[in-house]
PDB file of C-alpha atoms in Angstrom:
ATOM      1  CA  ALA A 172       7.478   1.613  15.210  1.00 78.00           C
ATOM      2  CA  GLN A 173       8.333   0.463  12.194  1.00 85.00           C
ATOM      3  CA  SER A 174       9.884   1.919   8.595  1.00 91.00           C
ATOM      4  CA  VAL A 175      10.407   2.012   5.129  1.00 95.00           C
ATOM      5  CA  ALA A 176      13.260   3.716   3.346  1.00 96.00           C
ATOM      6  CA  GLN A 177      13.678   4.079  -0.534  1.00 97.00           C
ATOM      7  CA  PRO A 178      16.636   5.817  -0.756  1.00 96.00           C
ATOM      8  CA  GLU A 179      16.040   6.377  -4.494  1.00 96.00           C
ATOM      9  CA  ASP A 180      13.535   8.265  -5.967  1.00 96.00           C
ATOM     10  CA  GLN A 181      14.238   7.344  -9.723  1.00 97.00           C
ATOM     11  CA  VAL A 182      16.264   5.127 -10.848  1.00 98.00           C
ATOM     12  CA  ASN A 183      17.262   4.255 -14.580  1.00 98.00           C
ATOM     13  CA  VAL A 184      18.310   1.450 -16.474  1.00 98.00           C
ATOM     14  CA  ALA A 185      18.979   0.829 -20.110  1.00 98.00           C
ATOM     15  CA  GLU A 186      16.559  -2.800 -21.325  1.00 98.00           C
ATOM     16  CA  GLY A 187      18.411  -5.949 -20.996  1.00 97.00           C
ATOM     17  CA  ASN A 188      20.384  -4.497 -18.224  1.00 98.00           C
ATOM     18  CA  PRO A 189      19.958  -6.070 -14.127  1.00 97.00           C
ATOM     19  CA  LEU A 190      18.096  -2.951 -11.972  1.00 97.00           C
ATOM     20  CA  THR A 191      18.203  -2.718  -8.933  1.00 98.00           C
ATOM     21  CA  VAL A 192      15.371  -1.031  -6.212  1.00 98.00           C
ATOM     22  CA  LYS A 193      16.891  -0.265  -2.872  1.00 98.00           C
ATOM     23  CA  CYS A 194      14.808  -0.618   0.178  1.00 98.00           C
ATOM     24  CA  THR A 195      15.984  -0.628   4.265  1.00 98.00           C
ATOM     25  CA  TYR A 196      13.334  -1.107   6.841  1.00 96.00           C
ATOM     26  CA  SER A 197      13.158  -0.459  10.432  1.00 93.00           C
ATOM     27  CA  VAL A 198      11.332  -3.091  12.640  1.00 90.00           C
ATOM     28  CA  SER A 199      11.403  -4.135  16.817  1.00 88.00           C
ATOM     29  CA  GLY A 200      10.337  -7.559  16.121  1.00 86.00           C
ATOM     30  CA  ASN A 201      10.966  -9.708  12.814  1.00 87.00           C
ATOM     31  CA  PRO A 202       9.808  -8.300   9.371  1.00 91.00           C
ATOM     32  CA  TYR A 203       7.391  -9.645   6.881  1.00 93.00           C
ATOM     33  CA  LEU A 204       8.018  -7.769   3.612  1.00 95.00           C
ATOM     34  CA  PHE A 205       6.286  -6.944   0.499  1.00 96.00           C
ATOM     35  CA  TRP A 206       7.412  -5.296  -2.677  1.00 97.00           C
ATOM     36  CA  TYR A 207       4.680  -3.490  -4.691  1.00 97.00           C
ATOM     37  CA  VAL A 208       4.364  -2.160  -8.279  1.00 96.00           C
ATOM     38  CA  GLN A 209       1.421   0.807  -9.231  1.00 94.00           C
ATOM     39  CA  TYR A 210       1.351   1.787 -13.004  1.00 91.00           C
ATOM     40  CA  PRO A 211      -1.005   4.801 -14.161  1.00 84.00           C
ATOM     41  CA  ASN A 212      -4.381   4.784 -13.141  1.00 80.00           C
ATOM     42  CA  ARG A 213      -3.963   1.357 -11.827  1.00 84.00           C
ATOM     43  CA  GLY A 214      -4.065   0.103  -8.175  1.00 87.00           C
ATOM     44  CA  LEU A 215      -1.036  -1.017  -6.237  1.00 93.00           C
ATOM     45  CA  GLN A 216      -0.249  -4.963  -7.748  1.00 95.00           C
ATOM     46  CA  PHE A 217       1.380  -7.512  -5.296  1.00 95.00           C
ATOM     47  CA  LEU A 218       4.601  -8.770  -6.580  1.00 96.00           C
ATOM     48  CA  LEU A 219       6.616 -10.653  -3.821  1.00 96.00           C
ATOM     49  CA  LYS A 220       6.836 -11.276  -0.360  1.00 95.00           C
ATOM     50  CA  TYR A 221       9.653 -12.259   2.560  1.00 95.00           C
ATOM     51  CA  ILE A 222       7.888 -14.680   5.191  1.00 91.00           C
ATOM     52  CA  THR A 223      10.961 -16.772   6.577  1.00 87.00           C
ATOM     53  CA  GLY A 224      13.512 -18.886   5.064  1.00 86.00           C
ATOM     54  CA  ASP A 225      15.551 -18.873   1.687  1.00 89.00           C
ATOM     55  CA  ASN A 226      16.732 -14.982   2.194  1.00 92.00           C
ATOM     56  CA  LEU A 227      16.050 -14.999  -1.830  1.00 95.00           C
ATOM     57  CA  VAL A 228      11.891 -14.382  -3.305  1.00 96.00           C
ATOM     58  CA  LYS A 229      11.245 -14.693  -6.428  1.00 95.00           C
ATOM     59  CA  GLY A 230       8.130 -13.458  -7.491  1.00 94.00           C
ATOM     60  CA  SER A 231       5.764 -11.930 -10.669  1.00 91.00           C
ATOM     61  CA  TYR A 232       7.309 -10.978 -13.725  1.00 92.00           C
ATOM     62  CA  GLY A 233      10.957 -12.162 -13.456  1.00 95.00           C
ATOM     63  CA  PHE A 234      11.541  -9.910  -9.837  1.00 97.00           C
ATOM     64  CA  GLU A 235      13.615 -10.974  -7.308  1.00 97.00           C
ATOM     65  CA  ALA A 236      14.193  -9.801  -4.049  1.00 98.00           C
ATOM     66  CA  GLU A 237      16.572 -10.593  -1.065  1.00 96.00           C
ATOM     67  CA  PHE A 238      16.044 -10.406   2.247  1.00 96.00           C
ATOM     68  CA  ASN A 239      19.459  -9.498   4.241  1.00 96.00           C
ATOM     69  CA  LYS A 240      18.910  -9.393   8.077  1.00 94.00           C
ATOM     70  CA  SER A 241      21.988  -7.644   9.267  1.00 94.00           C
ATOM     71  CA  GLN A 242      22.042  -5.017   6.739  1.00 96.00           C
ATOM     72  CA  THR A 243      17.959  -4.681   7.713  1.00 96.00           C
ATOM     73  CA  SER A 244      17.688  -4.581   3.587  1.00 97.00           C
ATOM     74  CA  PHE A 245      15.346  -5.930   1.482  1.00 98.00           C
ATOM     75  CA  HIS A 246      16.232  -5.062  -2.145  1.00 98.00           C
ATOM     76  CA  LEU A 247      13.871  -5.307  -5.213  1.00 98.00           C
ATOM     77  CA  LYS A 248      15.815  -6.994  -8.625  1.00 98.00           C
ATOM     78  CA  LYS A 249      15.832  -8.003 -11.880  1.00 98.00           C
ATOM     79  CA  PRO A 250      18.355  -9.869 -14.144  1.00 97.00           C
ATOM     80  CA  SER A 251      16.858  -8.111 -17.689  1.00 97.00           C
ATOM     81  CA  ALA A 252      14.833  -5.296 -17.355  1.00 97.00           C
ATOM     82  CA  LEU A 253      12.094  -4.555 -19.751  1.00 97.00           C
ATOM     83  CA  VAL A 254      10.639  -1.363 -21.272  1.00 96.00           C
ATOM     84  CA  SER A 255       6.925  -2.042 -19.729  1.00 95.00           C
ATOM     85  CA  ASP A 256       9.092  -2.633 -16.362  1.00 96.00           C
ATOM     86  CA  SER A 257       8.431   1.201 -15.601  1.00 96.00           C
ATOM     87  CA  ALA A 258       6.223   1.628 -13.419  1.00 96.00           C
ATOM     88  CA  LEU A 259       6.508   3.000  -9.114  1.00 96.00           C
ATOM     89  CA  TYR A 260       7.455   0.422  -7.320  1.00 98.00           C
ATOM     90  CA  PHE A 261       6.966   0.432  -3.066  1.00 97.00           C
ATOM     91  CA  CYS A 262       8.612  -1.489  -0.165  1.00 98.00           C
ATOM     92  CA  ALA A 263       6.179  -2.280   2.433  1.00 96.00           C
ATOM     93  CA  VAL A 264       7.211  -3.886   6.042  1.00 94.00           C
ATOM     94  CA  ARG A 265       4.635  -5.511   8.589  1.00 90.00           C
ATOM     95  CA  ASP A 266       5.885  -6.042  11.955  1.00 86.00           C
ATOM     96  CA  GLN A 267       6.110  -9.469  13.636  1.00 81.00           C
ATOM     97  CA  GLY A 268       6.088  -7.824  17.190  1.00 76.00           C
ATOM     98  CA  THR A 269       3.716  -5.695  17.237  1.00 76.00           C
ATOM     99  CA  GLY A 270       1.132  -9.079  16.714  1.00 67.00           C
ATOM    100  CA  GLY A 271      -0.655  -6.307  14.364  1.00 75.00           C
ATOM    101  CA  PHE A 272      -1.378  -5.780  10.277  1.00 81.00           C
ATOM    102  CA  LYS A 273      -0.080  -2.447   9.739  1.00 85.00           C
ATOM    103  CA  THR A 274       2.193  -2.616   6.784  1.00 89.00           C
ATOM    104  CA  ILE A 275       4.001   0.931   6.155  1.00 91.00           C
ATOM    105  CA  PHE A 276       5.322   1.771   2.873  1.00 94.00           C
ATOM    106  CA  GLY A 277       7.974   3.536   1.448  1.00 96.00           C
ATOM    107  CA  ALA A 278       7.670   6.471  -0.808  1.00 96.00           C
ATOM    108  CA  GLY A 279       8.624   4.503  -3.511  1.00 97.00           C
ATOM    109  CA  THR A 280      11.217   4.555  -6.270  1.00 98.00           C
ATOM    110  CA  ARG A 281      10.375   5.287  -9.866  1.00 97.00           C
ATOM    111  CA  LEU A 282      11.823   2.868 -12.611  1.00 97.00           C
ATOM    112  CA  PHE A 283      11.955   4.285 -15.768  1.00 97.00           C
ATOM    113  CA  VAL A 284      13.815   1.616 -18.248  1.00 97.00           C
ATOM    114  CA  LYS A 285      14.964   3.253 -21.662  1.00 96.00           C
ATOM    115  CA  ALA A 286      14.767   0.743 -25.246  1.00 95.00           C
TER     116      ALA A 286
ATOM    117  CA  ASP B 132     -12.931 -11.561 -10.953  1.00 55.00           C
ATOM    118  CA  THR B 133     -14.496  -8.988  -8.667  1.00 75.00           C
ATOM    119  CA  GLY B 134     -11.535  -6.973  -7.429  1.00 93.00           C
ATOM    120  CA  VAL B 135     -11.855  -4.586  -4.552  1.00 96.00           C
ATOM    121  CA  SER B 136     -14.146  -1.304  -5.909  1.00 96.00           C
ATOM    122  CA  GLN B 137     -14.026   1.921  -4.582  1.00 97.00           C
ATOM    123  CA  ASP B 138     -16.637   4.050  -5.073  1.00 97.00           C
ATOM    124  CA  PRO B 139     -16.422   6.887  -6.565  1.00 97.00           C
ATOM    125  CA  ARG B 140     -13.257   6.881  -8.758  1.00 96.00           C
ATOM    126  CA  HIS B 141     -13.641  11.030  -8.531  1.00 97.00           C
ATOM    127  CA  LYS B 142     -14.479  13.496  -5.828  1.00 98.00           C
ATOM    128  CA  ILE B 143     -14.216  17.012  -5.650  1.00 98.00           C
ATOM    129  CA  THR B 144     -15.770  18.840  -2.905  1.00 98.00           C
ATOM    130  CA  LYS B 145     -15.904  22.830  -1.850  1.00 98.00           C
ATOM    131  CA  ARG B 146     -13.623  23.125   1.467  1.00 97.00           C
ATOM    132  CA  GLY B 147     -15.873  22.771   4.886  1.00 97.00           C
ATOM    133  CA  GLN B 148     -18.155  20.438   3.043  1.00 98.00           C
ATOM    134  CA  ASN B 149     -18.446  16.327   3.928  1.00 98.00           C
ATOM    135  CA  VAL B 150     -17.569  13.123   1.712  1.00 98.00           C
ATOM    136  CA  THR B 151     -17.573   9.747   2.002  1.00 98.00           C
ATOM    137  CA  PHE B 152     -16.244   7.248   0.028  1.00 98.00           C
ATOM    138  CA  ARG B 153     -16.914   3.103  -0.307  1.00 98.00           C
ATOM    139  CA  CYS B 154     -14.754   0.171  -0.608  1.00 98.00           C
ATOM    140  CA  ASP B 155     -16.064  -3.478  -1.290  1.00 97.00           C
ATOM    141  CA  PRO B 156     -13.227  -5.663  -0.629  1.00 96.00           C
ATOM    142  CA  ILE B 157     -12.703  -8.508  -2.495  1.00 94.00           C
ATOM    143  CA  SER B 158     -15.614 -11.124  -1.127  1.00 91.00           C
ATOM    144  CA  GLU B 159     -14.649 -13.323   1.982  1.00 86.00           C
ATOM    145  CA  HIS B 160     -11.652 -10.952   3.167  1.00 92.00           C
ATOM    146  CA  ASN B 161     -11.756 -10.636   6.218  1.00 92.00           C
ATOM    147  CA  ARG B 162      -9.023  -7.933   6.749  1.00 93.00           C
ATOM    148  CA  LEU B 163     -10.032  -4.657   5.388  1.00 95.00           C
ATOM    149  CA  TYR B 164      -7.386  -1.466   4.919  1.00 95.00           C
ATOM    150  CA  TRP B 165      -7.617   2.621   4.262  1.00 96.00           C
ATOM    151  CA  TYR B 166      -4.248   4.566   2.879  1.00 95.00           C
ATOM    152  CA  ARG B 167      -3.910   7.529   2.318  1.00 96.00           C
ATOM    153  CA  GLN B 168      -1.861   9.040  -0.932  1.00 95.00           C
ATOM    154  CA  THR B 169      -0.578  12.029  -1.650  1.00 94.00           C
ATOM    155  CA  LEU B 170       1.430  13.189  -4.815  1.00 88.00           C
ATOM    156  CA  GLY B 171       5.028  11.689  -4.664  1.00 84.00           C
ATOM    157  CA  GLN B 172       4.598   9.260  -1.557  1.00 89.00           C
ATOM    158  CA  GLY B 173       3.990   6.293  -0.580  1.00 92.00           C
ATOM    159  CA  PRO B 174       0.294   4.863   0.721  1.00 94.00           C
ATOM    160  CA  GLU B 175       0.011   6.320   4.461  1.00 93.00           C
ATOM    161  CA  PHE B 176      -1.853   3.925   6.749  1.00 92.00           C
ATOM    162  CA  LEU B 177      -5.387   5.323   8.328  1.00 94.00           C
ATOM    163  CA  THR B 178      -6.803   2.468   9.409  1.00 94.00           C
ATOM    164  CA  TYR B 179      -8.079  -2.061   9.210  1.00 92.00           C
ATOM    165  CA  PHE B 180     -10.924  -3.759  10.279  1.00 93.00           C
ATOM    166  CA  GLN B 181     -10.874  -7.396  11.022  1.00 91.00           C
ATOM    167  CA  ASN B 182     -14.193  -7.920  10.177  1.00 92.00           C
ATOM    168  CA  GLU B 183     -16.232  -5.231  11.799  1.00 92.00           C
ATOM    169  CA  ALA B 184     -14.093  -4.554  13.884  1.00 92.00           C
ATOM    170  CA  GLN B 185     -11.650  -1.193  13.722  1.00 92.00           C
ATOM    171  CA  LEU B 186      -8.113  -2.979  15.246  1.00 89.00           C
ATOM    172  CA  GLU B 187      -6.042   0.118  14.812  1.00 87.00           C
ATOM    173  CA  LYS B 188      -6.203   4.027  14.024  1.00 89.00           C
ATOM    174  CA  SER B 189      -3.668   6.087  13.146  1.00 88.00           C
ATOM    175  CA  ARG B 190      -2.952   9.030  15.486  1.00 84.00           C
ATOM    176  CA  LEU B 191      -2.309  11.112  11.687  1.00 76.00           C
ATOM    177  CA  LEU B 192      -6.011  10.355  11.513  1.00 80.00           C
ATOM    178  CA  SER B 193      -7.844  13.571  13.121  1.00 85.00           C
ATOM    179  CA  ASP B 194     -11.232  13.386  14.735  1.00 91.00           C
ATOM    180  CA  ARG B 195     -12.791  14.419  11.539  1.00 95.00           C
ATOM    181  CA  PHE B 196     -11.983  11.528   9.703  1.00 95.00           C
ATOM    182  CA  SER B 197     -14.319   8.054  10.816  1.00 95.00           C
ATOM    183  CA  ALA B 198     -14.169   4.889   8.882  1.00 96.00           C
ATOM    184  CA  GLU B 199     -17.045   2.491   9.592  1.00 95.00           C
ATOM    185  CA  ARG B 200     -17.292  -1.717   8.350  1.00 96.00           C
ATOM    186  CA  PRO B 201     -20.908  -2.427   9.850  1.00 91.00           C
ATOM    187  CA  LYS B 202     -21.236  -5.927   8.975  1.00 87.00           C
ATOM    188  CA  GLY B 203     -17.424  -6.952   8.140  1.00 85.00           C
ATOM    189  CA  SER B 204     -18.372  -6.874   4.258  1.00 91.00           C
ATOM    190  CA  PHE B 205     -17.800  -2.812   2.619  1.00 96.00           C
ATOM    191  CA  SER B 206     -16.345  -0.132   4.340  1.00 97.00           C
ATOM    192  CA  THR B 207     -16.644   3.140   4.572  1.00 97.00           C
ATOM    193  CA  LEU B 208     -14.674   6.558   5.089  1.00 97.00           C
ATOM    194  CA  GLU B 209     -16.202   9.606   5.919  1.00 97.00           C
ATOM    195  CA  ILE B 210     -14.186  12.990   6.315  1.00 97.00           C
ATOM    196  CA  GLN B 211     -16.097  15.916   7.639  1.00 97.00           C
ATOM    197  CA  ARG B 212     -15.562  19.182   7.109  1.00 97.00           C
ATOM    198  CA  THR B 213     -13.000  19.053   4.334  1.00 97.00           C
ATOM    199  CA  GLU B 214      -9.445  20.823   4.705  1.00 96.00           C
ATOM    200  CA  GLN B 215      -7.454  21.560   1.251  1.00 96.00           C
ATOM    201  CA  GLY B 216      -4.825  19.267   2.997  1.00 94.00           C
ATOM    202  CA  ASP B 217      -7.358  16.365   2.798  1.00 96.00           C
ATOM    203  CA  SER B 218      -7.023  16.555  -1.131  1.00 97.00           C
ATOM    204  CA  ALA B 219      -4.853  13.546  -1.589  1.00 97.00           C
ATOM    205  CA  MET B 220      -6.380   9.542  -3.164  1.00 96.00           C
ATOM    206  CA  TYR B 221      -7.562   7.332  -1.261  1.00 97.00           C
ATOM    207  CA  LEU B 222      -6.844   3.906  -0.945  1.00 96.00           C
ATOM    208  CA  CYS B 223      -9.138   0.547   0.226  1.00 97.00           C
ATOM    209  CA  ALA B 224      -7.405  -2.878   0.486  1.00 96.00           C
ATOM    210  CA  SER B 225      -8.549  -5.937   1.443  1.00 95.00           C
ATOM    211  CA  SER B 226      -6.538  -9.372   2.893  1.00 93.00           C
ATOM    212  CA  PRO B 227      -7.796 -12.639   3.286  1.00 91.00           C
ATOM    213  CA  GLY B 228      -6.967 -15.314   6.417  1.00 80.00           C
ATOM    214  CA  GLN B 229      -5.271 -14.895   9.977  1.00 78.00           C
ATOM    215  CA  SER B 230      -2.188 -15.277   8.682  1.00 81.00           C
ATOM    216  CA  MET B 231      -0.090 -11.956   9.219  1.00 80.00           C
ATOM    217  CA  ASN B 232       1.845 -12.939   5.805  1.00 84.00           C
ATOM    218  CA  THR B 233      -0.629 -12.707   3.803  1.00 87.00           C
ATOM    219  CA  GLU B 234      -0.257  -9.503   0.892  1.00 91.00           C
ATOM    220  CA  ALA B 235      -3.568  -6.921   0.393  1.00 92.00           C
ATOM    221  CA  PHE B 236      -5.346  -6.638  -2.400  1.00 94.00           C
ATOM    222  CA  PHE B 237      -6.112  -2.602  -3.784  1.00 95.00           C
ATOM    223  CA  GLY B 238      -8.434  -1.284  -5.099  1.00 95.00           C
ATOM    224  CA  GLN B 239      -8.195   2.014  -7.644  1.00 94.00           C
ATOM    225  CA  GLY B 240      -8.469   4.367  -4.951  1.00 95.00           C
ATOM    226  CA  THR B 241     -10.724   7.770  -4.576  1.00 97.00           C
ATOM    227  CA  ARG B 242      -9.096  10.663  -5.787  1.00 97.00           C
ATOM    228  CA  LEU B 243     -10.566  13.470  -3.526  1.00 98.00           C
ATOM    229  CA  THR B 244      -9.873  17.154  -5.036  1.00 98.00           C
ATOM    230  CA  VAL B 245     -10.666  19.938  -2.438  1.00 98.00           C
ATOM    231  CA  VAL B 246     -11.287  23.434  -3.458  1.00 97.00           C
TER     232      VAL B 246
END
């Protein structure tokens, strides 16, 4: 069965500093991996995804994520954090081995960027 | 732009009552998903449709829950004999195409409170 772990409930970072939000996954086959962001009173918004190929994926708002197959990780990164990046971030995985479209989400990590 | 629309946005019901939620996906999106999200948790997969066919249903979904997508367009999620534990945000999402790697577009959710 597929699963996702986000080991940190909250990440605190100062504006202008780099940020990392961690994600590890477990699947039977190869993964499709996604990051979504949730702002208060708004729906989840897609940030980026890993399909295949280059391990460094670039997405919206300057975010990027690094896929590491040996460590089964897909950490979200940004070189310079903004206060407006403060939100709830979810990592999600879809297992290619199942052939289905079921997507499993992690519990989420709250990012707090301090001015 | 008509994104994923959910109705109602909020629902308060008494324990034991039945409730029904509606989701209108993005036009021409053939896949539709239902998730449940409780405070401090990530979205929990409930079920998904490919056009009008319900292809997978979570084992967490009791017999009190039923979802339909009769014409492959909008979908309804019904909860019978509601319990306080059903209180949550119910999220709908849709995605296009046949590929497993497409991201989902989420609605703002229906917040259910069972009193």
